[in-house]
Amino acid sequence: MDRKRLENALAEALGGTEAERRAVARAACDLADSGRPSADRGHALTVPGVIGHLEDAPDDSSVVERWNWWLGALDAAYGGYDYFTVRFVEGDEEAGLRR
């Protein structure tokens, strides 16, 4: 998983703040490094795959909310994905995490 490429793809597809995109990209890289997607779903995490799944989230969701929405679905299906959710966006108090 190329973190910078994902950050750029998130900006282009979903917008959000730089801090939100950085937090989601960091979590995505951690998830990819864990090997869980490959083990559970049979294929590695890719930038286009992540963007596609996040685009399926409700339209009024932030980048972080979209990530957490998808991780919630993975957690329901396979378990153990809650660890990779984004709970805090460093340096972006305005981004927050609307719940």
Coordinates of C-alpha atoms in Angstrom, one line a residue, residues 1-51:
M1 CA 0.0 0.0 0.0
D2 CA 1.5 3.3 -1.1
R3 CA 0.5 5.8 1.6
K4 CA 1.1 9.0 -0.5
R5 CA -0.7 7.5 -3.5
L6 CA -3.7 6.7 -1.2
E7 CA -3.7 10.2 0.3
N8 CA -3.7 11.7 -3.2
A9 CA -6.5 9.4 -4.3
L10 CA -8.6 10.2 -1.2
A11 CA -8.2 13.9 -2.0
E12 CA -9.3 13.5 -5.6
A13 CA -12.2 11.2 -4.9
L14 CA -13.5 12.3 -1.5
G15 CA -11.9 15.5 -0.5
G16 CA -11.7 16.0 3.3
T17 CA -8.9 17.6 5.1
E18 CA -5.2 16.8 4.8
A19 CA -5.2 15.5 8.4
E20 CA -8.2 13.2 7.8
R21 CA -6.6 11.8 4.6
R22 CA -3.3 11.3 6.5
A23 CA -5.0 9.5 9.4
V24 CA -7.0 7.2 7.0
A25 CA -3.9 6.5 4.9
R26 CA -1.9 5.6 8.0
A27 CA -4.7 3.2 9.2
A28 CA -5.0 1.7 5.7
C29 CA -1.2 1.0 5.6
D30 CA -1.3 -0.5 9.1
L31 CA -4.2 -2.7 7.9
A32 CA -2.4 -3.7 4.8
D33 CA 0.8 -4.5 6.7
S34 CA -1.2 -6.7 9.1
G35 CA -2.1 -9.1 6.3
R36 CA -5.7 -9.4 7.5
P37 CA -7.3 -8.4 4.2
S38 CA -5.3 -11.0 2.3
A39 CA -6.1 -13.7 4.9
D40 CA -9.8 -12.9 5.2
R41 CA -10.7 -11.7 1.8
G42 CA -8.2 -13.5 -0.4
H43 CA -6.5 -10.4 -1.8
A44 CA -4.3 -7.6 -0.7
L45 CA -5.6 -4.1 0.0
T46 CA -5.1 -1.7 -3.0
V47 CA -5.6 2.0 -3.4
P48 CA -8.4 1.6 -6.0
G49 CA -10.1 -1.0 -3.7
V50 CA -10.0 1.3 -0.7
I51 CA -11.4 4.2 -2.7

